[in-house]
Amino acid sequence: MRQPVRISPSILSADFARLGEEVRAVDRAGADYIHVDVMDGHYVPNITIGPMVVKALRPHTKKPLDVHLMIAPVDAYIPAFAEAGADIITVHPESGPHLHRSIQLIRQLGKKPGVSLNPGTPVEAVAEVLGEVDMVLVMSVNPGFGGQSFIASQLDKIGALRRRIDALGRKVDLSVDGGITPETAPRAIEAGADVLVAGTATFKGGEPAYAGNIRLLRGG
Ligand code: DX5
Ligand code: ZN
């Protein structure tokens, strides 16, 4: 089921020395979710933050914390992110031996499970769990860094997932993550995405620009 377009700023592009203020600023500026990129230097070639930072950010916003786990093996850390206050917890099929078990664990902890596909990961890798998740996150860059260019071949994948989600007849967010700008956002939306993750495009220009940046991504 297609839902209104929502914007999930990735705090990867925020000022890490002022993360709480940055989260409050994008919340005020109209963010629908707050996207938190967790990287381990193993599954992806970068290291960011862990559950302690998610816990520290939790009091700064009532918006859902959309926590994107790029760590492997992932299962042992899921409870800590749930306890820290994550609302949506997204995992990659490559990040654990049993994708379905990871999703079951997130659900058992009372959180919304998501599943993410890298640019090289086919739709079939998540086909068996589509009925179990609340979000499908299509990576339109290879995971690890902000500020990369949108990989246009992922638009077809978004379209294929849109059709599968519509056939399910239940609400599943179809999110796109990486290289989202006011130019690429309409293409992702047209292909079927209804959540746009944006780091660089949200945080550029500093706090006075955030509300305008988010409005532009939503379509003006
Ligand atoms: C990349 C992350 C993205 C990233 C997007 O691994 O998953 O969320 O922060 O950054 P931009 O919007 O700058 O491409
Ligand atoms: Zn992300």
PDB file of C-alpha atoms and ligand atoms in Angstrom:
ATOM      1  CA  MET A   1       0.000   0.000   0.000  1.00  0.00           C
ATOM      2  CA  ARG A   2       1.472   3.348  -1.120  1.00  0.00           C
ATOM      3  CA  GLN A   3       1.761   5.927   1.660  1.00  0.00           C
ATOM      4  CA  PRO A   4       2.557   9.678   1.602  1.00  0.00           C
ATOM      5  CA  VAL A   5       6.187  10.591   0.990  1.00  0.00           C
ATOM      6  CA  ARG A   6       8.130  10.835   4.217  1.00  0.00           C
ATOM      7  CA  ILE A   7      11.647  12.205   4.775  1.00  0.00           C
ATOM      8  CA  SER A   8      14.168  10.444   7.005  1.00  0.00           C
ATOM      9  CA  PRO A   9      17.281  12.622   7.476  1.00  0.00           C
ATOM     10  CA  SER A  10      20.438  10.554   7.921  1.00  0.00           C
ATOM     11  CA  ILE A  11      22.375  11.963  10.859  1.00  0.00           C
ATOM     12  CA  LEU A  12      25.557  10.638   9.234  1.00  0.00           C
ATOM     13  CA  SER A  13      25.818  14.112   7.675  1.00  0.00           C
ATOM     14  CA  ALA A  14      25.022  15.989  10.910  1.00  0.00           C
ATOM     15  CA  ASP A  15      27.587  17.664  13.176  1.00  0.00           C
ATOM     16  CA  PHE A  16      28.558  14.716  15.390  1.00  0.00           C
ATOM     17  CA  ALA A  17      29.758  17.053  18.136  1.00  0.00           C
ATOM     18  CA  ARG A  18      26.189  18.438  18.431  1.00  0.00           C
ATOM     19  CA  LEU A  19      24.069  15.398  17.598  1.00  0.00           C
ATOM     20  CA  GLY A  20      21.225  16.044  20.047  1.00  0.00           C
ATOM     21  CA  GLU A  21      20.758  19.612  18.781  1.00  0.00           C
ATOM     22  CA  GLU A  22      20.963  18.430  15.187  1.00  0.00           C
ATOM     23  CA  VAL A  23      18.216  15.849  15.785  1.00  0.00           C
ATOM     24  CA  ARG A  24      16.003  18.504  17.397  1.00  0.00           C
ATOM     25  CA  ALA A  25      16.682  20.846  14.480  1.00  0.00           C
ATOM     26  CA  VAL A  26      15.644  18.371  11.749  1.00  0.00           C
ATOM     27  CA  ASP A  27      12.641  17.321  13.846  1.00  0.00           C
ATOM     28  CA  ARG A  28      11.498  21.000  13.953  1.00  0.00           C
ATOM     29  CA  ALA A  29      12.312  21.344  10.252  1.00  0.00           C
ATOM     30  CA  GLY A  30       9.768  18.662   9.324  1.00  0.00           C
ATOM     31  CA  ALA A  31      11.576  15.311   9.377  1.00  0.00           C
ATOM     32  CA  ASP A  32       9.203  12.351   9.597  1.00  0.00           C
ATOM     33  CA  TYR A  33      11.777   9.818  10.823  1.00  0.00           C
ATOM     34  CA  ILE A  34      15.358  10.142  12.060  1.00  0.00           C
ATOM     35  CA  HIS A  35      17.698   7.777  10.179  1.00  0.00           C
ATOM     36  CA  VAL A  36      20.607   6.433  12.220  1.00  0.00           C
ATOM     37  CA  ASP A  37      23.398   4.670  10.299  1.00  0.00           C
ATOM     38  CA  VAL A  38      25.222   2.075  12.381  1.00  0.00           C
ATOM     39  CA  MET A  39      28.485   0.815  10.849  1.00  0.00           C
ATOM     40  CA  ASP A  40      31.017  -1.638  12.242  1.00  0.00           C
ATOM     41  CA  GLY A  41      34.131  -1.417  10.044  1.00  0.00           C
ATOM     42  CA  HIS A  42      33.523  -5.040   9.050  1.00  0.00           C
ATOM     43  CA  TYR A  43      30.268  -5.305   7.121  1.00  0.00           C
ATOM     44  CA  VAL A  44      31.012  -1.846   5.678  1.00  0.00           C
ATOM     45  CA  PRO A  45      34.328   0.039   5.475  1.00  0.00           C
ATOM     46  CA  ASN A  46      33.422   2.717   8.039  1.00  0.00           C
ATOM     47  CA  ILE A  47      32.681   2.904  11.782  1.00  0.00           C
ATOM     48  CA  THR A  48      29.989   5.144  13.256  1.00  0.00           C
ATOM     49  CA  ILE A  49      27.959   4.757  16.428  1.00  0.00           C
ATOM     50  CA  GLY A  50      26.403   2.144  18.692  1.00  0.00           C
ATOM     51  CA  PRO A  51      23.416   1.713  21.005  1.00  0.00           C
ATOM     52  CA  MET A  52      24.728   4.169  23.602  1.00  0.00           C
ATOM     53  CA  VAL A  53      24.417   7.018  21.139  1.00  0.00           C
ATOM     54  CA  VAL A  54      20.921   5.897  20.090  1.00  0.00           C
ATOM     55  CA  LYS A  55      19.969   5.934  23.793  1.00  0.00           C
ATOM     56  CA  ALA A  56      21.459   9.404  24.227  1.00  0.00           C
ATOM     57  CA  LEU A  57      19.495  10.727  21.225  1.00  0.00           C
ATOM     58  CA  ARG A  58      16.183   9.161  22.230  1.00  0.00           C
ATOM     59  CA  PRO A  59      15.036  12.028  24.523  1.00  0.00           C
ATOM     60  CA  HIS A  60      15.708  14.605  21.792  1.00  0.00           C
ATOM     61  CA  THR A  61      12.804  13.602  19.518  1.00  0.00           C
ATOM     62  CA  LYS A  62       9.434  11.861  19.508  1.00  0.00           C
ATOM     63  CA  LYS A  63       9.815  10.999  15.814  1.00  0.00           C
ATOM     64  CA  PRO A  64      10.513   7.338  15.034  1.00  0.00           C
ATOM     65  CA  LEU A  65      14.190   6.395  15.141  1.00  0.00           C
ATOM     66  CA  ASP A  66      14.861   4.535  11.878  1.00  0.00           C
ATOM     67  CA  VAL A  67      17.982   2.547  12.775  1.00  0.00           C
ATOM     68  CA  HIS A  68      19.871   1.077   9.825  1.00  0.00           C
ATOM     69  CA  LEU A  69      22.240  -1.656  10.996  1.00  0.00           C
ATOM     70  CA  MET A  70      25.238  -2.211   8.719  1.00  0.00           C
ATOM     71  CA  ILE A  71      26.953  -4.637  11.075  1.00  0.00           C
ATOM     72  CA  ALA A  72      27.726  -8.353  10.939  1.00  0.00           C
ATOM     73  CA  PRO A  73      26.969 -10.608  12.653  1.00  0.00           C
ATOM     74  CA  VAL A  74      23.957  -8.509  13.609  1.00  0.00           C
ATOM     75  CA  ASP A  75      21.754 -10.645  15.898  1.00  0.00           C
ATOM     76  CA  ALA A  76      23.698 -10.190  19.147  1.00  0.00           C
ATOM     77  CA  TYR A  77      23.274  -6.403  18.952  1.00  0.00           C
ATOM     78  CA  ILE A  78      19.573  -6.187  18.070  1.00  0.00           C
ATOM     79  CA  PRO A  79      18.335  -6.257  21.710  1.00  0.00           C
ATOM     80  CA  ALA A  80      20.673  -3.399  22.673  1.00  0.00           C
ATOM     81  CA  PHE A  81      19.315  -1.186  19.882  1.00  0.00           C
ATOM     82  CA  ALA A  82      15.745  -2.078  20.842  1.00  0.00           C
ATOM     83  CA  GLU A  83      16.413  -1.173  24.493  1.00  0.00           C
ATOM     84  CA  ALA A  84      18.133   2.041  23.409  1.00  0.00           C
ATOM     85  CA  GLY A  85      14.858   3.233  21.878  1.00  0.00           C
ATOM     86  CA  ALA A  86      14.994   2.351  18.177  1.00  0.00           C
ATOM     87  CA  ASP A  87      11.522   2.165  16.572  1.00  0.00           C
ATOM     88  CA  ILE A  88      12.410   0.645  13.202  1.00  0.00           C
ATOM     89  CA  ILE A  89      15.396  -1.722  13.047  1.00  0.00           C
ATOM     90  CA  THR A  90      16.641  -2.573   9.562  1.00  0.00           C
ATOM     91  CA  VAL A  91      19.041  -5.427   8.772  1.00  0.00           C
ATOM     92  CA  HIS A  92      20.739  -6.650   5.601  1.00  0.00           C
ATOM     93  CA  PRO A  93      20.310 -10.260   4.441  1.00  0.00           C
ATOM     94  CA  GLU A  94      24.121 -10.620   4.305  1.00  0.00           C
ATOM     95  CA  SER A  95      24.570  -9.573   7.925  1.00  0.00           C
ATOM     96  CA  GLY A  96      23.459 -12.725   9.666  1.00  0.00           C
ATOM     97  CA  PRO A  97      23.106 -16.415   8.956  1.00  0.00           C
ATOM     98  CA  HIS A  98      19.282 -16.385   9.306  1.00  0.00           C
ATOM     99  CA  LEU A  99      17.480 -13.309   8.006  1.00  0.00           C
ATOM    100  CA  HIS A 100      14.061 -14.566   9.091  1.00  0.00           C
ATOM    101  CA  ARG A 101      15.319 -15.148  12.632  1.00  0.00           C
ATOM    102  CA  SER A 102      16.727 -11.597  12.846  1.00  0.00           C
ATOM    103  CA  ILE A 103      13.356 -10.210  11.745  1.00  0.00           C
ATOM    104  CA  GLN A 104      11.485 -12.412  14.232  1.00  0.00           C
ATOM    105  CA  LEU A 105      13.763 -11.166  17.013  1.00  0.00           C
ATOM    106  CA  ILE A 106      13.087  -7.505  16.145  1.00  0.00           C
ATOM    107  CA  ARG A 107       9.320  -8.197  16.149  1.00  0.00           C
ATOM    108  CA  GLN A 108       9.511 -10.090  19.462  1.00  0.00           C
ATOM    109  CA  LEU A 109      11.231  -7.070  20.995  1.00  0.00           C
ATOM    110  CA  GLY A 110       8.209  -4.956  19.999  1.00  0.00           C
ATOM    111  CA  LYS A 111       9.980  -3.065  17.209  1.00  0.00           C
ATOM    112  CA  LYS A 112       9.295  -2.679  13.497  1.00  0.00           C
ATOM    113  CA  PRO A 113      11.588  -4.844  11.366  1.00  0.00           C
ATOM    114  CA  GLY A 114      13.066  -3.597   8.110  1.00  0.00           C
ATOM    115  CA  VAL A 115      15.191  -5.309   5.489  1.00  0.00           C
ATOM    116  CA  SER A 116      17.719  -3.570   3.236  1.00  0.00           C
ATOM    117  CA  LEU A 117      19.087  -4.444  -0.202  1.00  0.00           C
ATOM    118  CA  ASN A 118      22.525  -3.333  -1.369  1.00  0.00           C
ATOM    119  CA  PRO A 119      22.842  -2.289  -5.025  1.00  0.00           C
ATOM    120  CA  GLY A 120      24.205  -5.766  -5.839  1.00  0.00           C
ATOM    121  CA  THR A 121      21.542  -7.655  -3.856  1.00  0.00           C
ATOM    122  CA  PRO A 122      18.614  -8.993  -5.909  1.00  0.00           C
ATOM    123  CA  VAL A 123      14.950  -8.602  -4.925  1.00  0.00           C
ATOM    124  CA  GLU A 124      14.775 -12.384  -4.548  1.00  0.00           C
ATOM    125  CA  ALA A 125      17.063 -12.172  -1.483  1.00  0.00           C
ATOM    126  CA  VAL A 126      14.200 -10.624   0.511  1.00  0.00           C
ATOM    127  CA  ALA A 127      11.180 -12.151  -1.247  1.00  0.00           C
ATOM    128  CA  GLU A 128      10.504 -14.697   1.504  1.00  0.00           C
ATOM    129  CA  VAL A 129      10.411 -12.077   4.271  1.00  0.00           C
ATOM    130  CA  LEU A 130       8.358  -9.327   2.603  1.00  0.00           C
ATOM    131  CA  GLY A 131       5.296 -10.490   4.512  1.00  0.00           C
ATOM    132  CA  GLU A 132       7.147 -10.109   7.820  1.00  0.00           C
ATOM    133  CA  VAL A 133       8.658  -6.605   7.568  1.00  0.00           C
ATOM    134  CA  ASP A 134       7.420  -3.025   8.001  1.00  0.00           C
ATOM    135  CA  MET A 135      10.129  -1.437   5.830  1.00  0.00           C
ATOM    136  CA  VAL A 136      12.134  -2.354   2.749  1.00  0.00           C
ATOM    137  CA  LEU A 137      15.182  -0.091   2.363  1.00  0.00           C
ATOM    138  CA  VAL A 138      16.727   0.022  -1.101  1.00  0.00           C
ATOM    139  CA  MET A 139      20.334   1.221  -1.060  1.00  0.00           C
ATOM    140  CA  SER A 140      20.958   3.483  -4.033  1.00  0.00           C
ATOM    141  CA  VAL A 141      24.665   3.702  -3.143  1.00  0.00           C
ATOM    142  CA  ASN A 142      26.981   1.056  -1.710  1.00  0.00           C
ATOM    143  CA  PRO A 143      26.689   1.280   2.071  1.00  0.00           C
ATOM    144  CA  GLY A 144      29.416   2.912   4.142  1.00  0.00           C
ATOM    145  CA  PHE A 145      29.533   6.611   3.359  1.00  0.00           C
ATOM    146  CA  GLY A 146      27.376   9.654   2.830  1.00  0.00           C
ATOM    147  CA  GLY A 147      27.784  11.940  -0.149  1.00  0.00           C
ATOM    148  CA  GLN A 148      27.960   9.281  -2.892  1.00  0.00           C
ATOM    149  CA  SER A 149      26.177   9.439  -6.259  1.00  0.00           C
ATOM    150  CA  PHE A 150      22.766   7.861  -6.806  1.00  0.00           C
ATOM    151  CA  ILE A 151      22.951   4.534  -8.696  1.00  0.00           C
ATOM    152  CA  ALA A 152      20.097   4.812 -11.197  1.00  0.00           C
ATOM    153  CA  SER A 153      19.878   1.061 -11.873  1.00  0.00           C
ATOM    154  CA  GLN A 154      18.190   0.770  -8.473  1.00  0.00           C
ATOM    155  CA  LEU A 155      15.055   2.494  -9.795  1.00  0.00           C
ATOM    156  CA  ASP A 156      13.941  -0.732 -11.483  1.00  0.00           C
ATOM    157  CA  LYS A 157      14.453  -2.564  -8.197  1.00  0.00           C
ATOM    158  CA  ILE A 158      12.289   0.013  -6.400  1.00  0.00           C
ATOM    159  CA  GLY A 159       9.601  -0.533  -9.066  1.00  0.00           C
ATOM    160  CA  ALA A 160       9.732  -4.310  -8.659  1.00  0.00           C
ATOM    161  CA  LEU A 161       9.435  -3.996  -4.875  1.00  0.00           C
ATOM    162  CA  ARG A 162       6.557  -1.493  -5.227  1.00  0.00           C
ATOM    163  CA  ARG A 163       4.565  -4.091  -7.173  1.00  0.00           C
ATOM    164  CA  ARG A 164       5.324  -6.831  -4.651  1.00  0.00           C
ATOM    165  CA  ILE A 165       4.414  -4.614  -1.686  1.00  0.00           C
ATOM    166  CA  ASP A 166       1.163  -3.493  -3.340  1.00  0.00           C
ATOM    167  CA  ALA A 167       0.276  -7.149  -3.892  1.00  0.00           C
ATOM    168  CA  LEU A 168       0.671  -7.769  -0.147  1.00  0.00           C
ATOM    169  CA  GLY A 169      -2.102  -5.300   0.650  1.00  0.00           C
ATOM    170  CA  ARG A 170      -0.542  -4.081   3.911  1.00  0.00           C
ATOM    171  CA  LYS A 171       1.500  -1.024   4.886  1.00  0.00           C
ATOM    172  CA  VAL A 172       5.191  -1.572   4.225  1.00  0.00           C
ATOM    173  CA  ASP A 173       7.446   1.493   3.882  1.00  0.00           C
ATOM    174  CA  LEU A 174       9.502   1.428   0.686  1.00  0.00           C
ATOM    175  CA  SER A 175      12.552   3.483   1.534  1.00  0.00           C
ATOM    176  CA  VAL A 176      15.456   4.596  -0.668  1.00  0.00           C
ATOM    177  CA  ASP A 177      18.843   5.464   0.843  1.00  0.00           C
ATOM    178  CA  GLY A 178      21.841   7.105  -0.805  1.00  0.00           C
ATOM    179  CA  GLY A 179      22.426   9.997  -3.181  1.00  0.00           C
ATOM    180  CA  ILE A 180      18.944  11.454  -2.692  1.00  0.00           C
ATOM    181  CA  THR A 181      18.821  15.095  -3.841  1.00  0.00           C
ATOM    182  CA  PRO A 182      16.019  17.333  -5.146  1.00  0.00           C
ATOM    183  CA  GLU A 183      16.931  15.941  -8.601  1.00  0.00           C
ATOM    184  CA  THR A 184      16.935  12.209  -7.755  1.00  0.00           C
ATOM    185  CA  ALA A 185      14.059  12.317  -5.222  1.00  0.00           C
ATOM    186  CA  PRO A 186      11.271  12.651  -7.844  1.00  0.00           C
ATOM    187  CA  ARG A 187      12.716   9.705  -9.799  1.00  0.00           C
ATOM    188  CA  ALA A 188      12.752   7.516  -6.686  1.00  0.00           C
ATOM    189  CA  ILE A 189       9.193   8.572  -5.812  1.00  0.00           C
ATOM    190  CA  GLU A 190       7.985   7.911  -9.352  1.00  0.00           C
ATOM    191  CA  ALA A 191       9.542   4.451  -9.204  1.00  0.00           C
ATOM    192  CA  GLY A 192       7.541   3.748  -6.029  1.00  0.00           C
ATOM    193  CA  ALA A 193       9.552   4.854  -2.985  1.00  0.00           C
ATOM    194  CA  ASP A 194       7.572   6.467  -0.149  1.00  0.00           C
ATOM    195  CA  VAL A 195      10.382   7.142   2.354  1.00  0.00           C
ATOM    196  CA  LEU A 196      13.443   9.149   1.286  1.00  0.00           C
ATOM    197  CA  VAL A 197      16.599   8.882   3.394  1.00  0.00           C
ATOM    198  CA  ALA A 198      18.799  11.919   2.869  1.00  0.00           C
ATOM    199  CA  GLY A 199      21.970  12.923   4.680  1.00  0.00           C
ATOM    200  CA  THR A 200      23.918  15.408   2.560  1.00  0.00           C
ATOM    201  CA  ALA A 201      20.804  16.970   1.027  1.00  0.00           C
ATOM    202  CA  THR A 202      19.164  17.544   4.436  1.00  0.00           C
ATOM    203  CA  PHE A 203      22.124  18.908   6.367  1.00  0.00           C
ATOM    204  CA  LYS A 204      23.783  21.098   3.760  1.00  0.00           C
ATOM    205  CA  GLY A 205      23.748  24.798   4.556  1.00  0.00           C
ATOM    206  CA  GLY A 206      23.367  24.344   8.322  1.00  0.00           C
ATOM    207  CA  GLU A 207      20.299  24.686  10.525  1.00  0.00           C
ATOM    208  CA  PRO A 208      18.635  27.668   8.783  1.00  0.00           C
ATOM    209  CA  ALA A 209      18.485  25.601   5.581  1.00  0.00           C
ATOM    210  CA  TYR A 210      17.017  22.364   6.984  1.00  0.00           C
ATOM    211  CA  ALA A 211      13.298  23.155   6.586  1.00  0.00           C
ATOM    212  CA  GLY A 212      13.786  24.321   2.987  1.00  0.00           C
ATOM    213  CA  ASN A 213      15.976  21.318   2.189  1.00  0.00           C
ATOM    214  CA  ILE A 214      13.335  18.901   3.509  1.00  0.00           C
ATOM    215  CA  ARG A 215      10.549  20.715   1.635  1.00  0.00           C
ATOM    216  CA  LEU A 216      12.502  20.475  -1.623  1.00  0.00           C
ATOM    217  CA  LEU A 217      13.041  16.728  -1.159  1.00  0.00           C
ATOM    218  CA  ARG A 218       9.319  16.243  -0.529  1.00  0.00           C
ATOM    219  CA  GLY A 219       8.635  17.891  -3.872  1.00  0.00           C
ATOM    220  CA  GLY A 220       8.468  21.603  -3.028  1.00  0.00           C
TER     221      GLY A 220
HETATM  222  C1  DX5 B   1      25.128   4.949   3.614  1.00  0.00           C
HETATM  223  C2  DX5 B   1      23.993   5.273   4.538  1.00  0.00           C
HETATM  224  C3  DX5 B   1      23.140   6.410   4.102  1.00  0.00           C
HETATM  225  C4  DX5 B   1      23.872   7.704   3.920  1.00  0.00           C
HETATM  226  C5  DX5 B   1      23.152   8.537   2.907  1.00  0.00           C
HETATM  227  O1  DX5 B   1      25.694   3.734   3.980  1.00  0.00           O
HETATM  228  O2  DX5 B   1      23.153   4.151   4.702  1.00  0.00           O
HETATM  229  O3  DX5 B   1      22.057   6.572   5.001  1.00  0.00           O
HETATM  230  O4  DX5 B   1      24.011   8.444   5.098  1.00  0.00           O
HETATM  231  O5  DX5 B   1      23.890   9.695   2.698  1.00  0.00           O
HETATM  232  P1  DX5 B   1      23.607  10.670   1.494  1.00  0.00           P
HETATM  233  O6  DX5 B   1      22.194  11.130   1.601  1.00  0.00           O
HETATM  234  O7  DX5 B   1      24.604  11.743   1.725  1.00  0.00           O
HETATM  235  O8  DX5 B   1      23.870   9.891   0.230  1.00  0.00           O
HETATM  236 ZN    ZN B   2      21.298   4.385   5.909  1.00  0.00          ZN
END
